[in-house]
Amino acid sequence: MIEVLIAVLTALLILVGAGFALVAAIGLTRLPDVYTRMHAASKAGTVGSGLMLLAVALHAGDLSTLARALAGFFFFVLTAPISAHLLAMAAHKRGYPLHEKSVRDELNDYRN
Amino acid sequence: MTTYILSLVFAVIWVAVTGSATLHNLIFGFALSTLSLWIVREQMSARGYWRRMGRILSLLVLFFKELALSAWKVAVLVMNPRMDLKPGIFAYPLTVDRDFEITLLANLITLTPGTLSVDVSEDRRTLFVHAIDCSDVEAVKRDIAAGFERKIMEAFR
């Protein structure tokens, strides 16, 4: 009984995680500029990978795997925003324009 | 703050030394290092350790809630056939002033719904945040100030 429950939960976590990873990928192609794309990559990507790591931990069913999976998730959460932030900052420093629909750019006002 | 980093570092060292990378062992190592740091508390003047622990946990809970919500919002936005975007970069006046707190706040902002930190001004007073929906900037600013920034102040001061 408990095995079935764990199997179902693992499958669910993998499906939802893969779904978020897919959404992140679609977002990367559909969103109009580098800044909005970073939103999709940093958020949906992190959650997708995190859920799949959790599924691995649950499937393995031992604590040392769980500890490492949690450490992996922790480092995702730690590094994803930093890389998104660095990419956005580098793009802005190079003068990559915001999408034309953008309503304001106070960083540009500050720089000039 | 140093006490937590120390506890965590000690716990990791404990795991490495005992050679069993289990969660139990890590928690045990953390408890052990907390206990030893508590014994030398007079020398370290680490008062309010437990009270702060609660506040850090509450910051963590808020963070995971916001992270789940933000992934969901991005999913809804991306799957929407006609994307209605009003993106932009706004300036957020910082109340926190220590490097560590600014870094933490910037990271938390990036992982929450619709916002992404882009840059910090040189005088460390303003954080530039890219938002996917800039139609009501004042509300976003209020949310950050009343949510993460307040909790960071409570947890680390």
mmCIF file with all atom_site columns, N, CA and C in Angstrom, chain A residues 20 23 26-27 30-32 35-36 38-40 42-43 47 63-64 67 73 77-78 81-82 84-85 88-89 92 98 101-107 110-111, chain B residues 21 23-24 63-64 67 70-71 74-75 78 80-81 83 85 87-91 107 110-112 114-119 121-122 128 130 132 134 137:
data_model
loop_
_atom_site.group_PDB
_atom_site.id
_atom_site.type_symbol
_atom_site.label_atom_id
_atom_site.label_alt_id
_atom_site.label_comp_id
_atom_site.label_asym_id
_atom_site.label_entity_id
_atom_site.label_seq_id
_atom_site.pdbx_PDB_ins_code
_atom_site.Cartn_x
_atom_site.Cartn_y
_atom_site.Cartn_z
_atom_site.occupancy
_atom_site.B_iso_or_equiv
_atom_site.pdbx_formal_charge
_atom_site.auth_seq_id
_atom_site.auth_comp_id
_atom_site.auth_asym_id
_atom_site.auth_atom_id
_atom_site.pdbx_PDB_model_num
ATOM 1   N N  . PHE A 1 20  ? 6.902  22.047 -15.354 1.00 0.00 ? 20  PHE A N  1
ATOM 2   C CA . PHE A 1 20  ? 7.471  23.379 -15.099 1.00 0.00 ? 20  PHE A CA 1
ATOM 3   C C  . PHE A 1 20  ? 8.718  23.607 -15.946 1.00 0.00 ? 20  PHE A C  1
ATOM 4   N N  . VAL A 1 23  ? 7.475  24.486 -19.304 1.00 0.00 ? 23  VAL A N  1
ATOM 5   C CA . VAL A 1 23  ? 6.964  25.861 -19.318 1.00 0.00 ? 23  VAL A CA 1
ATOM 6   C C  . VAL A 1 23  ? 8.119  26.854 -19.367 1.00 0.00 ? 23  VAL A C  1
ATOM 7   N N  . ILE A 1 26  ? 9.367  26.868 -22.933 1.00 0.00 ? 26  ILE A N  1
ATOM 8   C CA . ILE A 1 26  ? 8.447  27.604 -23.811 1.00 0.00 ? 26  ILE A CA 1
ATOM 9   C C  . ILE A 1 26  ? 8.564  29.100 -23.554 1.00 0.00 ? 26  ILE A C  1
ATOM 10  N N  . GLY A 1 27  ? 8.671  29.444 -22.261 1.00 0.00 ? 27  GLY A N  1
ATOM 11  C CA . GLY A 1 27  ? 8.815  30.848 -21.892 1.00 0.00 ? 27  GLY A CA 1
ATOM 12  C C  . GLY A 1 27  ? 10.043 31.470 -22.524 1.00 0.00 ? 27  GLY A C  1
ATOM 13  N N  . ARG A 1 30  ? 9.040  32.187 -26.088 1.00 0.00 ? 30  ARG A N  1
ATOM 14  C CA . ARG A 1 30  ? 7.880  33.061 -26.348 1.00 0.00 ? 30  ARG A CA 1
ATOM 15  C C  . ARG A 1 30  ? 8.054  34.486 -25.831 1.00 0.00 ? 30  ARG A C  1
ATOM 16  N N  . LEU A 1 31  ? 8.734  34.637 -24.697 1.00 0.00 ? 31  LEU A N  1
ATOM 17  C CA . LEU A 1 31  ? 8.835  35.973 -24.117 1.00 0.00 ? 31  LEU A CA 1
ATOM 18  C C  . LEU A 1 31  ? 9.711  36.870 -24.993 1.00 0.00 ? 31  LEU A C  1
ATOM 19  N N  . PRO A 1 32  ? 9.434  38.185 -24.984 1.00 0.00 ? 32  PRO A N  1
ATOM 20  C CA . PRO A 1 32  ? 10.002 39.050 -26.010 1.00 0.00 ? 32  PRO A CA 1
ATOM 21  C C  . PRO A 1 32  ? 11.461 39.487 -25.825 1.00 0.00 ? 32  PRO A C  1
ATOM 22  N N  . TYR A 1 35  ? 15.232 40.175 -20.527 1.00 0.00 ? 35  TYR A N  1
ATOM 23  C CA . TYR A 1 35  ? 14.858 40.365 -19.116 1.00 0.00 ? 35  TYR A CA 1
ATOM 24  C C  . TYR A 1 35  ? 13.639 39.530 -18.751 1.00 0.00 ? 35  TYR A C  1
ATOM 25  N N  . THR A 1 36  ? 12.624 39.569 -19.625 1.00 0.00 ? 36  THR A N  1
ATOM 26  C CA . THR A 1 36  ? 11.435 38.776 -19.320 1.00 0.00 ? 36  THR A CA 1
ATOM 27  C C  . THR A 1 36  ? 11.751 37.278 -19.420 1.00 0.00 ? 36  THR A C  1
ATOM 28  N N  . MET A 1 38  ? 14.482 35.875 -18.515 1.00 0.00 ? 38  MET A N  1
ATOM 29  C CA . MET A 1 38  ? 15.132 35.476 -17.257 1.00 0.00 ? 38  MET A CA 1
ATOM 30  C C  . MET A 1 38  ? 14.105 35.103 -16.185 1.00 0.00 ? 38  MET A C  1
ATOM 31  N N  . HIS A 1 39  ? 12.923 35.763 -16.253 1.00 0.00 ? 39  HIS A N  1
ATOM 32  C CA . HIS A 1 39  ? 11.872 35.418 -15.304 1.00 0.00 ? 39  HIS A CA 1
ATOM 33  C C  . HIS A 1 39  ? 11.511 33.941 -15.444 1.00 0.00 ? 39  HIS A C  1
ATOM 34  N N  . ALA A 1 40  ? 11.269 33.512 -16.676 1.00 0.00 ? 40  ALA A N  1
ATOM 35  C CA . ALA A 1 40  ? 10.875 32.125 -16.917 1.00 0.00 ? 40  ALA A CA 1
ATOM 36  C C  . ALA A 1 40  ? 11.993 31.172 -16.507 1.00 0.00 ? 40  ALA A C  1
ATOM 37  N N  . SER A 1 42  ? 14.554 31.588 -14.398 1.00 0.00 ? 42  SER A N  1
ATOM 38  C CA . SER A 1 42  ? 14.944 31.507 -12.992 1.00 0.00 ? 42  SER A CA 1
ATOM 39  C C  . SER A 1 42  ? 13.861 30.891 -12.130 1.00 0.00 ? 42  SER A C  1
ATOM 40  N N  . LYS A 1 43  ? 12.599 31.160 -12.415 1.00 0.00 ? 43  LYS A N  1
ATOM 41  C CA . LYS A 1 43  ? 11.558 30.675 -11.499 1.00 0.00 ? 43  LYS A CA 1
ATOM 42  C C  . LYS A 1 43  ? 11.045 29.296 -11.853 1.00 0.00 ? 43  LYS A C  1
ATOM 43  N N  . VAL A 1 47  ? 11.922 25.616 -9.881  1.00 0.00 ? 47  VAL A N  1
ATOM 44  C CA . VAL A 1 47  ? 10.886 24.778 -9.286  1.00 0.00 ? 47  VAL A CA 1
ATOM 45  C C  . VAL A 1 47  ? 10.824 23.416 -9.987  1.00 0.00 ? 47  VAL A C  1
ATOM 46  N N  . LEU A 1 63  ? 18.092 8.001  3.360   1.00 0.00 ? 63  LEU A N  1
ATOM 47  C CA . LEU A 1 63  ? 18.316 9.353  3.846   1.00 0.00 ? 63  LEU A CA 1
ATOM 48  C C  . LEU A 1 63  ? 19.518 10.043 3.211   1.00 0.00 ? 63  LEU A C  1
ATOM 49  N N  . SER A 1 64  ? 20.545 9.253  2.849   1.00 0.00 ? 64  SER A N  1
ATOM 50  C CA . SER A 1 64  ? 21.718 9.935  2.296   1.00 0.00 ? 64  SER A CA 1
ATOM 51  C C  . SER A 1 64  ? 21.388 10.507 0.917   1.00 0.00 ? 64  SER A C  1
ATOM 52  N N  . ALA A 1 67  ? 19.371 13.601 1.582   1.00 0.00 ? 67  ALA A N  1
ATOM 53  C CA . ALA A 1 67  ? 20.226 14.723 1.997   1.00 0.00 ? 67  ALA A CA 1
ATOM 54  C C  . ALA A 1 67  ? 20.885 15.362 0.790   1.00 0.00 ? 67  ALA A C  1
ATOM 55  N N  . PHE A 1 73  ? 18.847 20.878 -4.398  1.00 0.00 ? 73  PHE A N  1
ATOM 56  C CA . PHE A 1 73  ? 17.776 21.870 -4.491  1.00 0.00 ? 73  PHE A CA 1
ATOM 57  C C  . PHE A 1 73  ? 18.228 23.197 -3.887  1.00 0.00 ? 73  PHE A C  1
ATOM 58  N N  . VAL A 1 77  ? 18.438 26.866 -5.730  1.00 0.00 ? 77  VAL A N  1
ATOM 59  C CA . VAL A 1 77  ? 17.813 28.086 -5.227  1.00 0.00 ? 77  VAL A CA 1
ATOM 60  C C  . VAL A 1 77  ? 18.856 29.171 -5.022  1.00 0.00 ? 77  VAL A C  1
ATOM 61  N N  . LEU A 1 78  ? 20.063 28.744 -4.644  1.00 0.00 ? 78  LEU A N  1
ATOM 62  C CA . LEU A 1 78  ? 21.136 29.694 -4.381  1.00 0.00 ? 78  LEU A CA 1
ATOM 63  C C  . LEU A 1 78  ? 21.704 30.273 -5.671  1.00 0.00 ? 78  LEU A C  1
ATOM 64  N N  . PRO A 1 81  ? 18.952 32.493 -9.053  1.00 0.00 ? 81  PRO A N  1
ATOM 65  C CA . PRO A 1 81  ? 18.739 33.943 -9.077  1.00 0.00 ? 81  PRO A CA 1
ATOM 66  C C  . PRO A 1 81  ? 20.007 34.719 -9.381  1.00 0.00 ? 81  PRO A C  1
ATOM 67  N N  . ILE A 1 82  ? 21.170 34.203 -8.940  1.00 0.00 ? 82  ILE A N  1
ATOM 68  C CA . ILE A 1 82  ? 22.411 34.929 -9.181  1.00 0.00 ? 82  ILE A CA 1
ATOM 69  C C  . ILE A 1 82  ? 22.744 34.933 -10.670 1.00 0.00 ? 82  ILE A C  1
ATOM 70  N N  . ALA A 1 84  ? 20.605 34.562 -13.165 1.00 0.00 ? 84  ALA A N  1
ATOM 71  C CA . ALA A 1 84  ? 19.602 35.393 -13.842 1.00 0.00 ? 84  ALA A CA 1
ATOM 72  C C  . ALA A 1 84  ? 19.938 36.870 -13.662 1.00 0.00 ? 84  ALA A C  1
ATOM 73  N N  . HIS A 1 85  ? 20.309 37.223 -12.426 1.00 0.00 ? 85  HIS A N  1
ATOM 74  C CA . HIS A 1 85  ? 20.654 38.604 -12.109 1.00 0.00 ? 85  HIS A CA 1
ATOM 75  C C  . HIS A 1 85  ? 21.873 39.052 -12.911 1.00 0.00 ? 85  HIS A C  1
ATOM 76  N N  . ALA A 1 88  ? 20.989 39.513 -16.630 1.00 0.00 ? 88  ALA A N  1
ATOM 77  C CA . ALA A 1 88  ? 20.199 40.724 -16.836 1.00 0.00 ? 88  ALA A CA 1
ATOM 78  C C  . ALA A 1 88  ? 21.074 41.960 -16.705 1.00 0.00 ? 88  ALA A C  1
ATOM 79  N N  . MET A 1 89  ? 21.963 41.950 -15.690 1.00 0.00 ? 89  MET A N  1
ATOM 80  C CA . MET A 1 89  ? 22.821 43.109 -15.469 1.00 0.00 ? 89  MET A CA 1
ATOM 81  C C  . MET A 1 89  ? 23.790 43.300 -16.632 1.00 0.00 ? 89  MET A C  1
ATOM 82  N N  . HIS A 1 92  ? 21.983 44.662 -19.606 1.00 0.00 ? 92  HIS A N  1
ATOM 83  C CA . HIS A 1 92  ? 21.658 46.084 -19.472 1.00 0.00 ? 92  HIS A CA 1
ATOM 84  C C  . HIS A 1 92  ? 22.896 46.947 -19.622 1.00 0.00 ? 92  HIS A C  1
ATOM 85  N N  . LEU A 1 98  ? 15.187 47.110 -23.645 1.00 0.00 ? 98  LEU A N  1
ATOM 86  C CA . LEU A 1 98  ? 14.001 46.429 -23.153 1.00 0.00 ? 98  LEU A CA 1
ATOM 87  C C  . LEU A 1 98  ? 13.005 46.323 -24.303 1.00 0.00 ? 98  LEU A C  1
ATOM 88  N N  . LYS A 1 101 ? 7.313  47.264 -25.549 1.00 0.00 ? 101 LYS A N  1
ATOM 89  C CA . LYS A 1 101 ? 6.108  47.465 -24.731 1.00 0.00 ? 101 LYS A CA 1
ATOM 90  C C  . LYS A 1 101 ? 6.453  47.935 -23.317 1.00 0.00 ? 101 LYS A C  1
ATOM 91  N N  . SER A 1 102 ? 7.738  47.906 -22.965 1.00 0.00 ? 102 SER A N  1
ATOM 92  C CA . SER A 1 102 ? 8.137  48.243 -21.603 1.00 0.00 ? 102 SER A CA 1
ATOM 93  C C  . SER A 1 102 ? 7.683  49.642 -21.236 1.00 0.00 ? 102 SER A C  1
ATOM 94  N N  . VAL A 1 103 ? 7.209  49.801 -20.007 1.00 0.00 ? 103 VAL A N  1
ATOM 95  C CA . VAL A 1 103 ? 6.623  51.079 -19.642 1.00 0.00 ? 103 VAL A CA 1
ATOM 96  C C  . VAL A 1 103 ? 7.619  52.016 -18.962 1.00 0.00 ? 103 VAL A C  1
ATOM 97  N N  . ARG A 1 104 ? 8.705  51.476 -18.391 1.00 0.00 ? 104 ARG A N  1
ATOM 98  C CA . ARG A 1 104 ? 9.670  52.372 -17.744 1.00 0.00 ? 104 ARG A CA 1
ATOM 99  C C  . ARG A 1 104 ? 11.024 51.698 -17.613 1.00 0.00 ? 104 ARG A C  1
ATOM 100 N N  . ASP A 1 105 ? 12.073 52.524 -17.483 1.00 0.00 ? 105 ASP A N  1
ATOM 101 C CA . ASP A 1 105 ? 13.411 51.993 -17.262 1.00 0.00 ? 105 ASP A CA 1
ATOM 102 C C  . ASP A 1 105 ? 14.159 52.971 -16.359 1.00 0.00 ? 105 ASP A C  1
ATOM 103 N N  . GLU A 1 106 ? 13.962 52.812 -15.053 1.00 0.00 ? 106 GLU A N  1
ATOM 104 C CA . GLU A 1 106 ? 14.559 53.776 -14.130 1.00 0.00 ? 106 GLU A CA 1
ATOM 105 C C  . GLU A 1 106 ? 16.055 53.568 -13.965 1.00 0.00 ? 106 GLU A C  1
ATOM 106 N N  . LEU A 1 107 ? 16.528 52.353 -14.323 1.00 0.00 ? 107 LEU A N  1
ATOM 107 C CA . LEU A 1 107 ? 17.969 52.119 -14.268 1.00 0.00 ? 107 LEU A CA 1
ATOM 108 C C  . LEU A 1 107 ? 18.669 52.962 -15.329 1.00 0.00 ? 107 LEU A C  1
ATOM 109 N N  . TYR A 1 110 ? 18.833 56.419 -14.147 1.00 0.00 ? 110 TYR A N  1
ATOM 110 C CA . TYR A 1 110 ? 19.850 56.572 -13.118 1.00 0.00 ? 110 TYR A CA 1
ATOM 111 C C  . TYR A 1 110 ? 21.245 56.673 -13.728 1.00 0.00 ? 110 TYR A C  1
ATOM 112 N N  . ARG A 1 111 ? 21.481 55.860 -14.771 1.00 0.00 ? 111 ARG A N  1
ATOM 113 C CA . ARG A 1 111 ? 22.815 55.831 -15.386 1.00 0.00 ? 111 ARG A CA 1
ATOM 114 C C  . ARG A 1 111 ? 23.127 57.136 -16.111 1.00 0.00 ? 111 ARG A C  1
ATOM 115 N N  . ALA B 2 21  ? 26.892 10.524 5.326   1.00 0.00 ? 21  ALA B N  1
ATOM 116 C CA . ALA B 2 21  ? 26.168 11.696 4.843   1.00 0.00 ? 21  ALA B CA 1
ATOM 117 C C  . ALA B 2 21  ? 24.659 11.478 4.910   1.00 0.00 ? 21  ALA B C  1
ATOM 118 N N  . LEU B 2 23  ? 20.821 12.577 6.596   1.00 0.00 ? 23  LEU B N  1
ATOM 119 C CA . LEU B 2 23  ? 20.152 13.772 7.118   1.00 0.00 ? 23  LEU B CA 1
ATOM 120 C C  . LEU B 2 23  ? 20.193 13.776 8.644   1.00 0.00 ? 23  LEU B C  1
ATOM 121 N N  . HIS B 2 24  ? 19.965 12.586 9.240   1.00 0.00 ? 24  HIS B N  1
ATOM 122 C CA . HIS B 2 24  ? 20.023 12.457 10.687  1.00 0.00 ? 24  HIS B CA 1
ATOM 123 C C  . HIS B 2 24  ? 21.341 12.969 11.228  1.00 0.00 ? 24  HIS B C  1
ATOM 124 N N  . PHE B 2 63  ? 9.277  32.304 1.906   1.00 0.00 ? 63  PHE B N  1
ATOM 125 C CA . PHE B 2 63  ? 10.026 32.169 0.660   1.00 0.00 ? 63  PHE B CA 1
ATOM 126 C C  . PHE B 2 63  ? 9.498  31.019 -0.192  1.00 0.00 ? 63  PHE B C  1
ATOM 127 N N  . PHE B 2 64  ? 9.275  29.850 0.415   1.00 0.00 ? 64  PHE B N  1
ATOM 128 C CA . PHE B 2 64  ? 8.816  28.709 -0.368  1.00 0.00 ? 64  PHE B CA 1
ATOM 129 C C  . PHE B 2 64  ? 7.410  28.938 -0.908  1.00 0.00 ? 64  PHE B C  1
ATOM 130 N N  . LEU B 2 67  ? 7.844  31.217 -3.831  1.00 0.00 ? 67  LEU B N  1
ATOM 131 C CA . LEU B 2 67  ? 8.499  30.536 -4.958  1.00 0.00 ? 67  LEU B CA 1
ATOM 132 C C  . LEU B 2 67  ? 7.486  29.704 -5.736  1.00 0.00 ? 67  LEU B C  1
ATOM 133 N N  . SER B 2 70  ? 5.216  31.969 -7.641  1.00 0.00 ? 70  SER B N  1
ATOM 134 C CA . SER B 2 70  ? 5.840  32.654 -8.767  1.00 0.00 ? 70  SER B CA 1
ATOM 135 C C  . SER B 2 70  ? 6.024  31.715 -9.954  1.00 0.00 ? 70  SER B C  1
ATOM 136 N N  . ALA B 2 71  ? 6.368  30.446 -9.681  1.00 0.00 ? 71  ALA B N  1
ATOM 137 C CA . ALA B 2 71  ? 6.484  29.479 -10.776 1.00 0.00 ? 71  ALA B CA 1
ATOM 138 C C  . ALA B 2 71  ? 5.121  29.302 -11.447 1.00 0.00 ? 71  ALA B C  1
ATOM 139 N N  . VAL B 2 74  ? 4.347  32.391 -13.623 1.00 0.00 ? 74  VAL B N  1
ATOM 140 C CA . VAL B 2 74  ? 5.106  32.358 -14.875 1.00 0.00 ? 74  VAL B CA 1
ATOM 141 C C  . VAL B 2 74  ? 4.477  31.354 -15.832 1.00 0.00 ? 74  VAL B C  1
ATOM 142 N N  . ALA B 2 75  ? 4.073  30.196 -15.307 1.00 0.00 ? 75  ALA B N  1
ATOM 143 C CA . ALA B 2 75  ? 3.453  29.166 -16.142 1.00 0.00 ? 75  ALA B CA 1
ATOM 144 C C  . ALA B 2 75  ? 2.183  29.708 -16.789 1.00 0.00 ? 75  ALA B C  1
ATOM 145 N N  . VAL B 2 78  ? 3.069  32.303 -19.478 1.00 0.00 ? 78  VAL B N  1
ATOM 146 C CA . VAL B 2 78  ? 3.689  31.753 -20.688 1.00 0.00 ? 78  VAL B CA 1
ATOM 147 C C  . VAL B 2 78  ? 2.676  30.987 -21.530 1.00 0.00 ? 78  VAL B C  1
ATOM 148 N N  . ASN B 2 80  ? -0.487 31.536 -21.706 1.00 0.00 ? 80  ASN B N  1
ATOM 149 C CA . ASN B 2 80  ? -1.571 32.387 -22.169 1.00 0.00 ? 80  ASN B CA 1
ATOM 150 C C  . ASN B 2 80  ? -1.353 32.735 -23.652 1.00 0.00 ? 80  ASN B C  1
ATOM 151 N N  . PRO B 2 81  ? -2.331 32.441 -24.525 1.00 0.00 ? 81  PRO B N  1
ATOM 152 C CA . PRO B 2 81  ? -2.141 32.661 -25.961 1.00 0.00 ? 81  PRO B CA 1
ATOM 153 C C  . PRO B 2 81  ? -1.762 34.103 -26.322 1.00 0.00 ? 81  PRO B C  1
ATOM 154 N N  . MET B 2 83  ? -0.095 37.127 -24.821 1.00 0.00 ? 83  MET B N  1
ATOM 155 C CA . MET B 2 83  ? 0.622  37.629 -23.655 1.00 0.00 ? 83  MET B CA 1
ATOM 156 C C  . MET B 2 83  ? 0.450  39.124 -23.544 1.00 0.00 ? 83  MET B C  1
ATOM 157 N N  . LEU B 2 85  ? 1.914  41.973 -21.762 1.00 0.00 ? 85  LEU B N  1
ATOM 158 C CA . LEU B 2 85  ? 3.023  42.343 -20.902 1.00 0.00 ? 85  LEU B CA 1
ATOM 159 C C  . LEU B 2 85  ? 3.114  43.847 -20.730 1.00 0.00 ? 85  LEU B C  1
ATOM 160 N N  . PRO B 2 87  ? 6.240  45.172 -19.142 1.00 0.00 ? 87  PRO B N  1
ATOM 161 C CA . PRO B 2 87  ? 7.481  45.048 -18.372 1.00 0.00 ? 87  PRO B CA 1
ATOM 162 C C  . PRO B 2 87  ? 8.167  46.397 -18.184 1.00 0.00 ? 87  PRO B C  1
ATOM 163 N N  . GLY B 2 88  ? 9.113  46.431 -17.237 1.00 0.00 ? 88  GLY B N  1
ATOM 164 C CA . GLY B 2 88  ? 9.863  47.653 -16.996 1.00 0.00 ? 88  GLY B CA 1
ATOM 165 C C  . GLY B 2 88  ? 10.805 47.481 -15.829 1.00 0.00 ? 88  GLY B C  1
ATOM 166 N N  . ILE B 2 89  ? 11.731 48.426 -15.679 1.00 0.00 ? 89  ILE B N  1
ATOM 167 C CA . ILE B 2 89  ? 12.653 48.389 -14.550 1.00 0.00 ? 89  ILE B CA 1
ATOM 168 C C  . ILE B 2 89  ? 12.315 49.551 -13.631 1.00 0.00 ? 89  ILE B C  1
ATOM 169 N N  . PHE B 2 90  ? 12.070 49.239 -12.357 1.00 0.00 ? 90  PHE B N  1
ATOM 170 C CA . PHE B 2 90  ? 11.801 50.336 -11.422 1.00 0.00 ? 90  PHE B CA 1
ATOM 171 C C  . PHE B 2 90  ? 12.869 50.366 -10.330 1.00 0.00 ? 90  PHE B C  1
ATOM 172 N N  . ALA B 2 91  ? 13.001 51.535 -9.696  1.00 0.00 ? 91  ALA B N  1
ATOM 173 C CA . ALA B 2 91  ? 13.987 51.690 -8.630  1.00 0.00 ? 91  ALA B CA 1
ATOM 174 C C  . ALA B 2 91  ? 13.317 51.425 -7.293  1.00 0.00 ? 91  ALA B C  1
ATOM 175 N N  . ASN B 2 107 ? 18.227 38.234 -3.992  1.00 0.00 ? 107 ASN B N  1
ATOM 176 C CA . ASN B 2 107 ? 17.962 36.856 -4.388  1.00 0.00 ? 107 ASN B CA 1
ATOM 177 C C  . ASN B 2 107 ? 16.507 36.481 -4.170  1.00 0.00 ? 107 ASN B C  1
ATOM 178 N N  . THR B 2 110 ? 14.295 38.011 -6.797  1.00 0.00 ? 110 THR B N  1
ATOM 179 C CA . THR B 2 110 ? 14.369 37.327 -8.086  1.00 0.00 ? 110 THR B CA 1
ATOM 180 C C  . THR B 2 110 ? 13.482 36.091 -8.118  1.00 0.00 ? 110 THR B C  1
ATOM 181 N N  . LEU B 2 111 ? 13.386 35.398 -6.997  1.00 0.00 ? 111 LEU B N  1
ATOM 182 C CA . LEU B 2 111 ? 12.608 34.159 -7.003  1.00 0.00 ? 111 LEU B CA 1
ATOM 183 C C  . LEU B 2 111 ? 11.137 34.351 -6.660  1.00 0.00 ? 111 LEU B C  1
ATOM 184 N N  . THR B 2 112 ? 10.671 35.600 -6.581  1.00 0.00 ? 112 THR B N  1
ATOM 185 C CA . THR B 2 112 ? 9.266  35.814 -6.252  1.00 0.00 ? 112 THR B CA 1
ATOM 186 C C  . THR B 2 112 ? 8.504  36.314 -7.477  1.00 0.00 ? 112 THR B C  1
ATOM 187 N N  . GLY B 2 114 ? 7.017  37.648 -10.642 1.00 0.00 ? 114 GLY B N  1
ATOM 188 C CA . GLY B 2 114 ? 7.075  38.794 -11.523 1.00 0.00 ? 114 GLY B CA 1
ATOM 189 C C  . GLY B 2 114 ? 8.200  39.785 -11.323 1.00 0.00 ? 114 GLY B C  1
ATOM 190 N N  . THR B 2 115 ? 9.153  39.515 -10.432 1.00 0.00 ? 115 THR B N  1
ATOM 191 C CA . THR B 2 115 ? 10.217 40.486 -10.216 1.00 0.00 ? 115 THR B CA 1
ATOM 192 C C  . THR B 2 115 ? 11.586 39.832 -10.361 1.00 0.00 ? 115 THR B C  1
ATOM 193 N N  . LEU B 2 116 ? 12.580 40.643 -10.777 1.00 0.00 ? 116 LEU B N  1
ATOM 194 C CA . LEU B 2 116 ? 13.927 40.143 -11.019 1.00 0.00 ? 116 LEU B CA 1
ATOM 195 C C  . LEU B 2 116 ? 14.895 41.277 -10.700 1.00 0.00 ? 116 LEU B C  1
ATOM 196 N N  . SER B 2 117 ? 15.793 41.063 -9.756  1.00 0.00 ? 117 SER B N  1
ATOM 197 C CA . SER B 2 117 ? 16.710 42.170 -9.451  1.00 0.00 ? 117 SER B CA 1
ATOM 198 C C  . SER B 2 117 ? 17.780 42.260 -10.527 1.00 0.00 ? 117 SER B C  1
ATOM 199 N N  . VAL B 2 118 ? 18.033 43.486 -10.984 1.00 0.00 ? 118 VAL B N  1
ATOM 200 C CA . VAL B 2 118 ? 18.975 43.681 -12.090 1.00 0.00 ? 118 VAL B CA 1
ATOM 201 C C  . VAL B 2 118 ? 20.278 44.300 -11.596 1.00 0.00 ? 118 VAL B C  1
ATOM 202 N N  . ASP B 2 119 ? 20.201 45.321 -10.753 1.00 0.00 ? 119 ASP B N  1
ATOM 203 C CA . ASP B 2 119 ? 21.429 45.991 -10.338 1.00 0.00 ? 119 ASP B CA 1
ATOM 204 C C  . ASP B 2 119 ? 21.212 46.738 -9.022  1.00 0.00 ? 119 ASP B C  1
ATOM 205 N N  . SER B 2 121 ? 22.543 50.284 -6.990  1.00 0.00 ? 121 SER B N  1
ATOM 206 C CA . SER B 2 121 ? 23.259 51.528 -7.238  1.00 0.00 ? 121 SER B CA 1
ATOM 207 C C  . SER B 2 121 ? 24.554 51.520 -6.434  1.00 0.00 ? 121 SER B C  1
ATOM 208 N N  . GLU B 2 122 ? 25.503 52.382 -6.820  1.00 0.00 ? 122 GLU B N  1
ATOM 209 C CA . GLU B 2 122 ? 26.822 52.331 -6.181  1.00 0.00 ? 122 GLU B CA 1
ATOM 210 C C  . GLU B 2 122 ? 26.776 52.712 -4.710  1.00 0.00 ? 122 GLU B C  1
ATOM 211 N N  . PHE B 2 128 ? 17.609 48.034 -8.389  1.00 0.00 ? 128 PHE B N  1
ATOM 212 C CA . PHE B 2 128 ? 16.840 48.152 -9.620  1.00 0.00 ? 128 PHE B CA 1
ATOM 213 C C  . PHE B 2 128 ? 16.216 46.799 -9.934  1.00 0.00 ? 128 PHE B C  1
ATOM 214 N N  . HIS B 2 130 ? 13.541 44.485 -12.236 1.00 0.00 ? 130 HIS B N  1
ATOM 215 C CA . HIS B 2 130 ? 12.755 44.333 -13.445 1.00 0.00 ? 130 HIS B CA 1
ATOM 216 C C  . HIS B 2 130 ? 11.460 43.621 -13.089 1.00 0.00 ? 130 HIS B C  1
ATOM 217 N N  . ILE B 2 132 ? 7.645  42.133 -14.508 1.00 0.00 ? 132 ILE B N  1
ATOM 218 C CA . ILE B 2 132 ? 6.953  41.710 -15.725 1.00 0.00 ? 132 ILE B CA 1
ATOM 219 C C  . ILE B 2 132 ? 5.660  42.504 -15.893 1.00 0.00 ? 132 ILE B C  1
ATOM 220 N N  . CYS B 2 134 ? 4.435  46.123 -14.778 1.00 0.00 ? 134 CYS B N  1
ATOM 221 C CA . CYS B 2 134 ? 4.772  47.394 -14.144 1.00 0.00 ? 134 CYS B CA 1
ATOM 222 C C  . CYS B 2 134 ? 3.569  48.334 -14.047 1.00 0.00 ? 134 CYS B C  1
ATOM 223 N N  . VAL B 2 137 ? 3.447  49.913 -9.818  1.00 0.00 ? 137 VAL B N  1
ATOM 224 C CA . VAL B 2 137 ? 4.758  49.782 -9.188  1.00 0.00 ? 137 VAL B CA 1
ATOM 225 C C  . VAL B 2 137 ? 4.684  50.005 -7.680  1.00 0.00 ? 137 VAL B C  1
#
